Amino acid sequence: SQRQQQQQQPGTQRPPFGIAFDIDGVILRGRNPIGGSPQAIRRLYAHDGTLKIPFIFLTNGGGVPESKRATELSGLLGVQISPLQVVQGHSPFRELVKRFENELVVAVGKGEPATVMSEYGFKKVLSIDEYASYFDDIDPLSQYKAWSSKQAYDKNHMPRESQLSYNVLSDSVKGAFVVSDPVDWGRDIQVLCDILRSGGIPGREKGHQPPLYFAADDLEYQAAFPCERLGMGAFRIALESIFNKIHSSPLEYISFGKPNPFAFKNAEAVLRQIVSKTYNTGNIMNEAKEYKFSTIYMIGDNPSVDIKGANKAGDPWFSVLTRTGVFRGKDNHTQFPANLVVETVEEAIDYILKKEL
Ligand code: G3P
Ligand code: MG
């Protein structure tokens, strides 16, 4: 359309601001949209469905590839979300592929953690479910887990080790990645302790701890239950406390995700790429490097994650706290006060569009 052509002319006015949306507790609770999120997001698109305002989802959640999450969100919100617009806790794991490309790594968490890692380019990755299934008796409690006994990694149905190009039982795990919220905490803590204290092979003598990465460090998150649920940060505390009791040197690990300043730097870079693509002004890379936002709004529900992170990231970040998730306070949060407190994401978008357009 003419409108589209106009938009794609070099030099066309681009909005000088961008928006990063938290998902859990702002856009969704469980799988249900909240706070008028579908209407709010729709306002960021033109009538013909093209993106008008650059925005991303910046979530500490995950467990599925960005492309799949984009499709899910498109369905739930009724707009076209591109995979580039989905930045999950584990998205930065992509940057570690060079180091681990051909090394055996284990991926932990709900959903499809191994598929996520394979899509990033990791070639020898097993989910902890599959990995554990190769070691007889590694989990003395498995027989009591009626819910897990019919899993895909049932001995009779799992891929034979001989079909793999490597030997799971004798190959050292060179890295452990907690991709999404772990499902079977007891088994996962046991197997991770086995891997980490043996130097990569459960049951072996002690060795140097392989690197351990967490997609995020949320102590709690909102989800669908009336009060908060324990998140990846709670799992990290459990693992760390136990590991430090049974091992002479303390657990070493790196956590990604908000409130880590790296998450906000990366979000800004992704938003710049979206601007270049949307307004298609020639050389994408140069455009992306040059583009400077006047403001990037972080709309989140968790003061110690979303607001702390955005405030720490500083210019051009502006923090907006909703009351639809972890935060329910009457006034602003005392320890991590947001630049603006609103009831819902819909109210946040109303404020932003009135101010900016
Ligand atoms: O498991 C997801 C949760 O830890 C946080 O999600 O979207 O609020 O960053 P989000
Ligand atoms: Mg949240």
mmCIF file of C-alpha atoms and ligand atoms in Angstrom:
data_model
loop_
_atom_site.group_PDB
_atom_site.id
_atom_site.type_symbol
_atom_site.label_atom_id
_atom_site.label_comp_id
_atom_site.label_asym_id
_atom_site.label_seq_id
_atom_site.Cartn_x
_atom_site.Cartn_y
_atom_site.Cartn_z
ATOM 1 C CA SER A 1 0.000 0.000 0.000
ATOM 2 C CA GLN A 2 0.955 3.644 -0.326
ATOM 3 C CA ARG A 3 1.104 3.857 3.420
ATOM 4 C CA GLN A 4 3.555 0.984 3.550
ATOM 5 C CA GLN A 5 5.691 2.467 0.789
ATOM 6 C CA GLN A 6 5.780 5.746 2.616
ATOM 7 C CA GLN A 7 6.839 3.981 5.768
ATOM 8 C CA GLN A 8 9.670 2.297 3.974
ATOM 9 C CA GLN A 9 11.115 5.441 2.411
ATOM 10 C CA PRO A 10 14.556 6.248 3.818
ATOM 11 C CA GLY A 11 14.368 9.105 6.256
ATOM 12 C CA THR A 12 10.703 8.529 7.086
ATOM 13 C CA GLN A 13 9.933 9.638 10.637
ATOM 14 C CA ARG A 14 10.458 6.765 12.994
ATOM 15 C CA PRO A 15 9.093 6.733 16.521
ATOM 16 C CA PRO A 16 11.999 7.732 18.774
ATOM 17 C CA PHE A 17 10.801 5.349 21.479
ATOM 18 C CA GLY A 18 10.462 1.621 21.955
ATOM 19 C CA ILE A 19 8.709 -0.706 24.391
ATOM 20 C CA ALA A 20 9.755 -3.924 26.160
ATOM 21 C CA PHE A 21 6.938 -5.984 27.663
ATOM 22 C CA ASP A 22 7.364 -8.490 30.421
ATOM 23 C CA ILE A 23 5.059 -11.467 29.791
ATOM 24 C CA ASP A 24 4.123 -13.272 33.019
ATOM 25 C CA GLY A 25 2.072 -10.957 35.249
ATOM 26 C CA VAL A 26 1.767 -8.226 32.590
ATOM 27 C CA ILE A 27 0.563 -9.796 29.331
ATOM 28 C CA LEU A 28 -0.486 -13.255 30.542
ATOM 29 C CA ARG A 29 -1.205 -15.273 33.648
ATOM 30 C CA GLY A 30 -0.714 -18.865 32.680
ATOM 31 C CA ARG A 31 -2.142 -18.845 29.172
ATOM 32 C CA ASN A 32 -4.736 -16.140 29.809
ATOM 33 C CA PRO A 33 -4.251 -12.568 28.556
ATOM 34 C CA ILE A 34 -4.585 -10.029 31.418
ATOM 35 C CA GLY A 35 -4.861 -6.271 31.912
ATOM 36 C CA GLY A 36 -6.363 -5.667 28.455
ATOM 37 C CA SER A 37 -3.132 -6.876 26.831
ATOM 38 C CA PRO A 38 -4.601 -7.832 23.415
ATOM 39 C CA GLN A 39 -6.166 -4.348 22.956
ATOM 40 C CA ALA A 40 -3.032 -2.639 24.244
ATOM 41 C CA ILE A 41 -0.713 -4.534 21.876
ATOM 42 C CA ARG A 42 -3.037 -3.986 18.912
ATOM 43 C CA ARG A 43 -2.576 -0.229 19.276
ATOM 44 C CA LEU A 44 1.077 -0.688 18.291
ATOM 45 C CA TYR A 45 0.107 -1.829 14.779
ATOM 46 C CA ALA A 46 -1.241 0.122 11.798
ATOM 47 C CA HIS A 47 -4.677 -0.736 10.336
ATOM 48 C CA ASP A 48 -3.069 -2.906 7.675
ATOM 49 C CA GLY A 49 -1.413 -5.022 10.391
ATOM 50 C CA THR A 50 2.122 -3.647 9.945
ATOM 51 C CA LEU A 51 4.123 -2.765 13.024
ATOM 52 C CA LYS A 52 3.872 0.923 13.913
ATOM 53 C CA ILE A 53 5.718 1.120 17.236
ATOM 54 C CA PRO A 54 8.898 -0.943 17.808
ATOM 55 C CA PHE A 55 8.360 -3.357 20.692
ATOM 56 C CA ILE A 56 9.629 -6.645 22.040
ATOM 57 C CA PHE A 57 8.670 -9.129 24.701
ATOM 58 C CA LEU A 58 11.444 -9.301 27.288
ATOM 59 C CA THR A 59 10.649 -12.288 29.482
ATOM 60 C CA ASN A 60 12.664 -14.375 31.908
ATOM 61 C CA GLY A 61 10.466 -17.323 30.987
ATOM 62 C CA GLY A 62 11.024 -19.777 28.168
ATOM 63 C CA GLY A 63 11.272 -23.461 27.313
ATOM 64 C CA VAL A 64 10.288 -23.245 23.653
ATOM 65 C CA PRO A 65 12.142 -21.773 20.667
ATOM 66 C CA GLU A 66 11.513 -18.075 20.008
ATOM 67 C CA SER A 67 9.728 -18.907 16.750
ATOM 68 C CA LYS A 68 7.240 -21.162 18.544
ATOM 69 C CA ARG A 69 6.675 -18.606 21.326
ATOM 70 C CA ALA A 70 6.051 -15.938 18.670
ATOM 71 C CA THR A 71 3.371 -18.115 17.066
ATOM 72 C CA GLU A 72 1.761 -18.815 20.459
ATOM 73 C CA LEU A 73 1.723 -15.123 21.371
ATOM 74 C CA SER A 74 0.345 -14.165 17.938
ATOM 75 C CA GLY A 75 -2.556 -16.565 18.543
ATOM 76 C CA LEU A 76 -3.239 -15.366 22.080
ATOM 77 C CA LEU A 77 -2.988 -11.647 21.286
ATOM 78 C CA GLY A 78 -4.405 -11.578 17.753
ATOM 79 C CA VAL A 79 -1.485 -9.774 16.077
ATOM 80 C CA GLN A 80 1.525 -10.864 14.039
ATOM 81 C CA ILE A 81 4.519 -11.266 16.392
ATOM 82 C CA SER A 82 7.872 -12.075 14.767
ATOM 83 C CA PRO A 83 10.453 -14.357 16.447
ATOM 84 C CA LEU A 84 12.809 -11.343 16.588
ATOM 85 C CA GLN A 85 10.315 -9.692 18.955
ATOM 86 C CA VAL A 86 10.625 -12.510 21.480
ATOM 87 C CA VAL A 87 13.588 -12.256 23.860
ATOM 88 C CA GLN A 88 13.452 -15.044 26.437
ATOM 89 C CA GLY A 89 15.661 -15.744 29.449
ATOM 90 C CA HIS A 90 17.603 -18.336 27.488
ATOM 91 C CA SER A 91 17.962 -16.304 24.274
ATOM 92 C CA PRO A 92 21.562 -15.247 25.204
ATOM 93 C CA PHE A 93 22.577 -18.938 25.337
ATOM 94 C CA ARG A 94 22.797 -18.572 21.553
ATOM 95 C CA GLU A 95 25.970 -16.530 22.066
ATOM 96 C CA LEU A 96 27.649 -19.471 23.844
ATOM 97 C CA VAL A 97 27.305 -21.846 20.925
ATOM 98 C CA LYS A 98 30.882 -21.342 19.693
ATOM 99 C CA ARG A 99 32.285 -22.553 22.996
ATOM 100 C CA PHE A 100 30.057 -25.642 23.227
ATOM 101 C CA GLU A 101 29.077 -26.380 19.627
ATOM 102 C CA ASN A 102 30.519 -29.908 19.551
ATOM 103 C CA GLU A 103 30.604 -30.602 23.288
ATOM 104 C CA LEU A 104 28.079 -32.656 25.218
ATOM 105 C CA VAL A 105 25.755 -30.306 27.108
ATOM 106 C CA VAL A 106 22.687 -30.985 29.217
ATOM 107 C CA ALA A 107 19.553 -28.799 29.042
ATOM 108 C CA VAL A 108 17.192 -28.572 32.025
ATOM 109 C CA GLY A 109 13.604 -27.325 32.316
ATOM 110 C CA LYS A 110 9.978 -27.466 31.256
ATOM 111 C CA GLY A 111 8.972 -27.559 27.612
ATOM 112 C CA GLU A 112 11.561 -28.495 25.005
ATOM 113 C CA PRO A 113 14.899 -27.359 26.445
ATOM 114 C CA ALA A 114 16.991 -29.542 24.125
ATOM 115 C CA THR A 115 15.118 -28.331 21.030
ATOM 116 C CA VAL A 116 15.742 -24.734 22.099
ATOM 117 C CA MET A 117 19.475 -25.437 22.360
ATOM 118 C CA SER A 118 19.607 -27.377 19.064
ATOM 119 C CA GLU A 119 17.983 -24.439 17.300
ATOM 120 C CA TYR A 120 20.720 -22.192 18.687
ATOM 121 C CA GLY A 121 23.273 -24.503 17.062
ATOM 122 C CA PHE A 122 24.371 -26.774 19.932
ATOM 123 C CA LYS A 123 25.065 -30.133 18.275
ATOM 124 C CA LYS A 124 25.454 -32.488 21.247
ATOM 125 C CA VAL A 125 22.646 -31.504 23.576
ATOM 126 C CA LEU A 126 20.422 -33.793 25.634
ATOM 127 C CA SER A 127 17.553 -32.834 27.912
ATOM 128 C CA ILE A 128 18.187 -33.877 31.511
ATOM 129 C CA ASP A 129 15.235 -36.293 31.164
ATOM 130 C CA GLU A 130 16.936 -38.093 28.321
ATOM 131 C CA TYR A 131 20.410 -37.839 29.837
ATOM 132 C CA ALA A 132 19.268 -39.290 33.187
ATOM 133 C CA SER A 133 17.490 -42.145 31.452
ATOM 134 C CA TYR A 134 20.852 -43.565 30.273
ATOM 135 C CA PHE A 135 22.058 -44.037 33.866
ATOM 136 C CA ASP A 136 20.392 -46.962 35.628
ATOM 137 C CA ASP A 137 19.318 -46.201 39.200
ATOM 138 C CA ILE A 138 20.493 -42.584 39.075
ATOM 139 C CA ASP A 139 17.154 -41.571 40.609
ATOM 140 C CA PRO A 140 16.236 -43.998 43.420
ATOM 141 C CA LEU A 141 12.788 -42.397 43.583
ATOM 142 C CA SER A 142 11.809 -42.791 39.948
ATOM 143 C CA GLN A 143 9.638 -45.845 40.654
ATOM 144 C CA TYR A 144 7.447 -43.696 42.903
ATOM 145 C CA LYS A 145 6.886 -41.083 40.241
ATOM 146 C CA ALA A 146 3.753 -42.361 38.585
ATOM 147 C CA TRP A 147 3.571 -39.107 36.632
ATOM 148 C CA SER A 148 6.976 -39.606 35.014
ATOM 149 C CA SER A 149 7.118 -43.362 34.428
ATOM 150 C CA LYS A 150 5.320 -43.097 31.099
ATOM 151 C CA GLN A 151 7.672 -40.455 29.727
ATOM 152 C CA ALA A 152 9.163 -40.350 26.275
ATOM 153 C CA TYR A 153 12.438 -41.617 27.689
ATOM 154 C CA ASP A 154 11.003 -44.916 28.728
ATOM 155 C CA LYS A 155 13.842 -47.417 28.258
ATOM 156 C CA ASN A 156 11.995 -49.237 25.498
ATOM 157 C CA HIS A 157 11.197 -46.162 23.499
ATOM 158 C CA MET A 158 14.176 -43.903 23.913
ATOM 159 C CA PRO A 159 16.705 -43.506 21.099
ATOM 160 C CA ARG A 160 19.360 -46.202 21.522
ATOM 161 C CA GLU A 161 22.673 -44.841 22.616
ATOM 162 C CA SER A 162 24.240 -46.576 19.608
ATOM 163 C CA GLN A 163 22.213 -44.261 17.373
ATOM 164 C CA LEU A 164 24.012 -41.282 18.816
ATOM 165 C CA SER A 165 27.427 -40.348 17.463
ATOM 166 C CA TYR A 166 28.853 -40.275 20.990
ATOM 167 C CA ASN A 167 28.835 -42.281 24.170
ATOM 168 C CA VAL A 168 26.599 -40.698 26.783
ATOM 169 C CA LEU A 169 27.914 -42.809 29.660
ATOM 170 C CA SER A 170 31.601 -42.036 29.128
ATOM 171 C CA ASP A 171 31.521 -38.599 27.477
ATOM 172 C CA SER A 172 31.926 -35.713 29.949
ATOM 173 C CA VAL A 173 29.199 -33.134 30.148
ATOM 174 C CA LYS A 174 31.002 -29.877 29.340
ATOM 175 C CA GLY A 175 28.170 -27.521 30.284
ATOM 176 C CA ALA A 176 24.789 -27.537 32.051
ATOM 177 C CA PHE A 177 22.104 -25.075 30.964
ATOM 178 C CA VAL A 178 18.974 -24.399 33.012
ATOM 179 C CA VAL A 179 16.800 -23.250 30.127
ATOM 180 C CA SER A 180 13.402 -22.986 31.836
ATOM 181 C CA ASP A 181 11.767 -23.759 35.180
ATOM 182 C CA PRO A 182 12.837 -27.278 36.218
ATOM 183 C CA VAL A 183 10.017 -29.815 36.512
ATOM 184 C CA ASP A 184 11.385 -32.604 38.744
ATOM 185 C CA TRP A 185 13.458 -30.593 41.220
ATOM 186 C CA GLY A 186 14.585 -33.638 43.250
ATOM 187 C CA ARG A 187 15.851 -35.611 40.268
ATOM 188 C CA ASP A 188 17.297 -32.532 38.574
ATOM 189 C CA ILE A 189 19.225 -31.471 41.713
ATOM 190 C CA GLN A 190 20.528 -35.021 42.123
ATOM 191 C CA VAL A 191 21.674 -35.383 38.507
ATOM 192 C CA LEU A 192 23.114 -31.854 38.327
ATOM 193 C CA CYS A 193 25.082 -32.490 41.545
ATOM 194 C CA ASP A 194 26.334 -35.754 39.997
ATOM 195 C CA ILE A 195 27.449 -33.963 36.827
ATOM 196 C CA LEU A 196 28.916 -30.919 38.551
ATOM 197 C CA ARG A 197 30.922 -32.609 41.299
ATOM 198 C CA SER A 198 32.319 -35.415 39.159
ATOM 199 C CA GLY A 199 33.607 -33.075 36.480
ATOM 200 C CA GLY A 200 30.937 -34.182 34.006
ATOM 201 C CA ILE A 201 30.306 -37.950 34.418
ATOM 202 C CA PRO A 202 27.824 -39.072 37.102
ATOM 203 C CA GLY A 203 29.281 -41.708 39.421
ATOM 204 C CA ARG A 204 32.932 -40.855 38.706
ATOM 205 C CA GLU A 205 35.521 -39.477 41.112
ATOM 206 C CA LYS A 206 35.622 -35.779 41.802
ATOM 207 C CA GLY A 207 36.626 -33.432 39.000
ATOM 208 C CA HIS A 208 36.523 -29.767 38.032
ATOM 209 C CA GLN A 209 33.005 -28.339 37.945
ATOM 210 C CA PRO A 210 31.781 -27.798 34.378
ATOM 211 C CA PRO A 211 30.194 -24.371 33.728
ATOM 212 C CA LEU A 212 26.568 -23.942 34.786
ATOM 213 C CA TYR A 213 24.242 -21.357 33.247
ATOM 214 C CA PHE A 214 20.791 -20.209 34.336
ATOM 215 C CA ALA A 215 18.437 -18.435 31.914
ATOM 216 C CA ALA A 216 17.231 -16.215 34.779
ATOM 217 C CA ASP A 217 17.191 -15.928 38.550
ATOM 218 C CA ASP A 218 13.575 -15.106 39.463
ATOM 219 C CA LEU A 219 12.908 -16.115 43.044
ATOM 220 C CA GLU A 220 9.173 -15.978 42.393
ATOM 221 C CA TYR A 221 6.844 -15.234 39.497
ATOM 222 C CA GLN A 222 3.125 -14.673 39.149
ATOM 223 C CA ALA A 223 1.626 -17.565 37.100
ATOM 224 C CA ALA A 224 -2.080 -18.466 37.419
ATOM 225 C CA PHE A 225 -2.327 -19.259 41.159
ATOM 226 C CA PRO A 226 -3.531 -16.416 43.437
ATOM 227 C CA CYS A 227 -0.087 -15.931 44.986
ATOM 228 C CA GLU A 228 3.455 -16.156 43.586
ATOM 229 C CA ARG A 229 5.127 -19.419 42.566
ATOM 230 C CA LEU A 230 8.752 -20.421 43.139
ATOM 231 C CA GLY A 231 10.873 -19.710 40.070
ATOM 232 C CA MET A 232 14.276 -20.539 38.662
ATOM 233 C CA GLY A 233 16.030 -18.472 41.336
ATOM 234 C CA ALA A 234 14.437 -20.632 44.024
ATOM 235 C CA PHE A 235 15.679 -23.741 42.221
ATOM 236 C CA ARG A 236 19.144 -22.172 42.028
ATOM 237 C CA ILE A 237 19.153 -21.577 45.810
ATOM 238 C CA ALA A 238 18.110 -25.187 46.439
ATOM 239 C CA LEU A 239 20.782 -26.585 44.113
ATOM 240 C CA GLU A 240 23.475 -24.246 45.410
ATOM 241 C CA SER A 241 22.742 -24.926 49.091
ATOM 242 C CA ILE A 242 22.878 -28.679 48.579
ATOM 243 C CA PHE A 243 25.914 -28.613 46.288
ATOM 244 C CA ASN A 244 27.850 -26.454 48.767
ATOM 245 C CA LYS A 245 27.107 -28.979 51.545
ATOM 246 C CA ILE A 246 28.337 -31.995 49.590
ATOM 247 C CA HIS A 247 31.230 -30.408 47.717
ATOM 248 C CA SER A 248 34.395 -28.716 48.960
ATOM 249 C CA SER A 249 34.337 -25.712 46.603
ATOM 250 C CA PRO A 250 31.237 -23.535 46.194
ATOM 251 C CA LEU A 251 28.995 -23.767 43.136
ATOM 252 C CA GLU A 252 30.016 -21.521 40.271
ATOM 253 C CA TYR A 253 27.332 -20.307 37.900
ATOM 254 C CA ILE A 254 26.196 -17.465 35.673
ATOM 255 C CA SER A 255 22.599 -16.202 35.535
ATOM 256 C CA PHE A 256 21.207 -14.361 32.506
ATOM 257 C CA GLY A 257 17.878 -12.547 32.180
ATOM 258 C CA LYS A 258 16.530 -9.450 33.906
ATOM 259 C CA PRO A 259 17.664 -7.663 36.127
ATOM 260 C CA ASN A 260 21.127 -8.308 34.638
ATOM 261 C CA PRO A 261 22.167 -5.115 32.749
ATOM 262 C CA PHE A 262 23.213 -7.380 29.861
ATOM 263 C CA ALA A 263 19.530 -8.258 29.267
ATOM 264 C CA PHE A 264 18.673 -4.589 28.817
ATOM 265 C CA LYS A 265 21.664 -3.870 26.554
ATOM 266 C CA ASN A 266 20.657 -6.826 24.423
ATOM 267 C CA ALA A 267 16.989 -5.730 24.398
ATOM 268 C CA GLU A 268 18.049 -2.316 23.155
ATOM 269 C CA ALA A 269 20.079 -3.895 20.342
ATOM 270 C CA VAL A 270 17.140 -6.085 19.319
ATOM 271 C CA LEU A 271 14.802 -3.072 19.296
ATOM 272 C CA ARG A 272 17.270 -1.274 17.019
ATOM 273 C CA GLN A 273 17.197 -4.217 14.629
ATOM 274 C CA ILE A 274 13.397 -4.101 14.623
ATOM 275 C CA VAL A 275 13.485 -0.390 13.768
ATOM 276 C CA SER A 276 15.822 -1.100 10.838
ATOM 277 C CA LYS A 277 13.618 -3.890 9.532
ATOM 278 C CA THR A 278 10.356 -2.049 10.017
ATOM 279 C CA TYR A 279 11.508 1.164 8.418
ATOM 280 C CA ASN A 280 13.787 -0.655 6.000
ATOM 281 C CA THR A 281 16.296 2.111 5.416
ATOM 282 C CA GLY A 282 19.043 0.306 3.550
ATOM 283 C CA ASN A 283 22.011 -1.237 5.338
ATOM 284 C CA ILE A 284 20.430 -2.921 8.338
ATOM 285 C CA MET A 285 23.602 -3.294 10.383
ATOM 286 C CA ASN A 286 24.732 0.325 10.035
ATOM 287 C CA GLU A 287 21.240 1.605 10.682
ATOM 288 C CA ALA A 288 20.934 -0.590 13.720
ATOM 289 C CA LYS A 289 24.191 0.670 15.198
ATOM 290 C CA GLU A 290 23.337 4.324 14.678
ATOM 291 C CA TYR A 291 19.756 4.373 15.873
ATOM 292 C CA LYS A 292 19.311 6.052 19.226
ATOM 293 C CA PHE A 293 16.101 5.757 21.220
ATOM 294 C CA SER A 294 14.958 8.737 23.258
ATOM 295 C CA THR A 295 13.062 6.394 25.604
ATOM 296 C CA ILE A 296 12.615 2.655 25.991
ATOM 297 C CA TYR A 297 9.755 1.703 28.279
ATOM 298 C CA MET A 298 10.075 -1.469 30.362
ATOM 299 C CA ILE A 299 6.598 -2.571 31.428
ATOM 300 C CA GLY A 300 6.882 -5.178 34.183
ATOM 301 C CA ASP A 301 5.167 -6.598 37.268
ATOM 302 C CA ASN A 302 8.190 -7.578 39.346
ATOM 303 C CA PRO A 303 9.999 -4.718 41.175
ATOM 304 C CA SER A 304 13.159 -6.698 41.969
ATOM 305 C CA VAL A 305 13.499 -7.993 38.409
ATOM 306 C CA ASP A 306 11.901 -5.719 35.795
ATOM 307 C CA ILE A 307 12.080 -2.395 37.634
ATOM 308 C CA LYS A 308 15.432 -2.925 39.337
ATOM 309 C CA GLY A 309 16.914 -3.926 35.977
ATOM 310 C CA ALA A 310 15.464 -1.049 33.959
ATOM 311 C CA ASN A 311 16.434 1.511 36.616
ATOM 312 C CA LYS A 312 19.961 0.139 36.742
ATOM 313 C CA ALA A 313 20.232 0.125 32.944
ATOM 314 C CA GLY A 314 19.579 3.893 33.068
ATOM 315 C CA ASP A 315 19.197 6.067 29.994
ATOM 316 C CA PRO A 316 17.130 5.550 27.768
ATOM 317 C CA TRP A 317 15.170 3.098 29.970
ATOM 318 C CA PHE A 318 11.965 4.206 31.720
ATOM 319 C CA SER A 319 10.392 1.729 34.139
ATOM 320 C CA VAL A 320 6.637 1.132 34.338
ATOM 321 C CA LEU A 321 5.235 -1.120 37.072
ATOM 322 C CA THR A 322 1.803 -2.755 36.750
ATOM 323 C CA ARG A 323 -0.376 -4.149 39.541
ATOM 324 C CA THR A 324 -1.385 -7.286 37.607
ATOM 325 C CA GLY A 325 1.337 -9.608 38.887
ATOM 326 C CA VAL A 326 3.947 -9.896 41.627
ATOM 327 C CA PHE A 327 3.518 -6.240 42.708
ATOM 328 C CA ARG A 328 0.172 -5.397 44.361
ATOM 329 C CA GLY A 329 1.195 -2.339 46.415
ATOM 330 C CA LYS A 330 -0.937 0.760 46.799
ATOM 331 C CA ASP A 331 1.935 3.192 46.222
ATOM 332 C CA ASN A 332 5.258 2.740 44.483
ATOM 333 C CA HIS A 333 7.648 -0.016 45.524
ATOM 334 C CA THR A 334 9.981 1.299 48.219
ATOM 335 C CA GLN A 335 13.213 -0.515 47.387
ATOM 336 C CA PHE A 336 12.904 -0.410 43.586
ATOM 337 C CA PRO A 337 10.552 2.464 42.762
ATOM 338 C CA ALA A 338 9.353 2.579 39.157
ATOM 339 C CA ASN A 339 9.283 5.766 37.097
ATOM 340 C CA LEU A 340 5.544 5.152 36.737
ATOM 341 C CA VAL A 341 3.040 2.842 38.468
ATOM 342 C CA VAL A 342 -0.176 1.849 36.651
ATOM 343 C CA GLU A 343 -2.935 -0.711 37.145
ATOM 344 C CA THR A 344 -2.589 -2.593 33.867
ATOM 345 C CA VAL A 345 -0.574 -2.817 30.675
ATOM 346 C CA GLU A 346 -3.481 -1.143 28.889
ATOM 347 C CA GLU A 347 -3.090 1.902 31.140
ATOM 348 C CA ALA A 348 0.661 1.870 30.504
ATOM 349 C CA ILE A 349 0.166 1.967 26.717
ATOM 350 C CA ASP A 350 -2.392 4.726 27.085
ATOM 351 C CA TYR A 351 0.140 6.816 29.015
ATOM 352 C CA ILE A 352 2.968 6.107 26.557
ATOM 353 C CA LEU A 353 0.991 6.844 23.384
ATOM 354 C CA LYS A 354 -0.487 10.051 24.825
ATOM 355 C CA LYS A 355 2.977 11.226 25.774
ATOM 356 C CA GLU A 356 4.808 10.190 22.616
ATOM 357 C CA LEU A 357 2.383 10.699 19.720
HETATM 358 O O1 G3P B 1 8.930 -18.574 34.463
HETATM 359 C C1 G3P B 1 8.740 -17.279 34.019
HETATM 360 C C2 G3P B 1 8.993 -16.260 35.051
HETATM 361 O O2 G3P B 1 10.100 -16.590 35.824
HETATM 362 C C3 G3P B 1 9.108 -14.841 34.584
HETATM 363 O O3 G3P B 1 8.488 -14.472 33.406
HETATM 364 O O4 G3P B 1 7.654 -12.883 31.721
HETATM 365 O O5 G3P B 1 7.584 -12.267 34.149
HETATM 366 O O6 G3P B 1 9.774 -12.351 32.955
HETATM 367 P P1 G3P B 1 8.372 -12.902 33.044
HETATM 368 MG MG MG B 2 6.625 -10.844 35.101
#
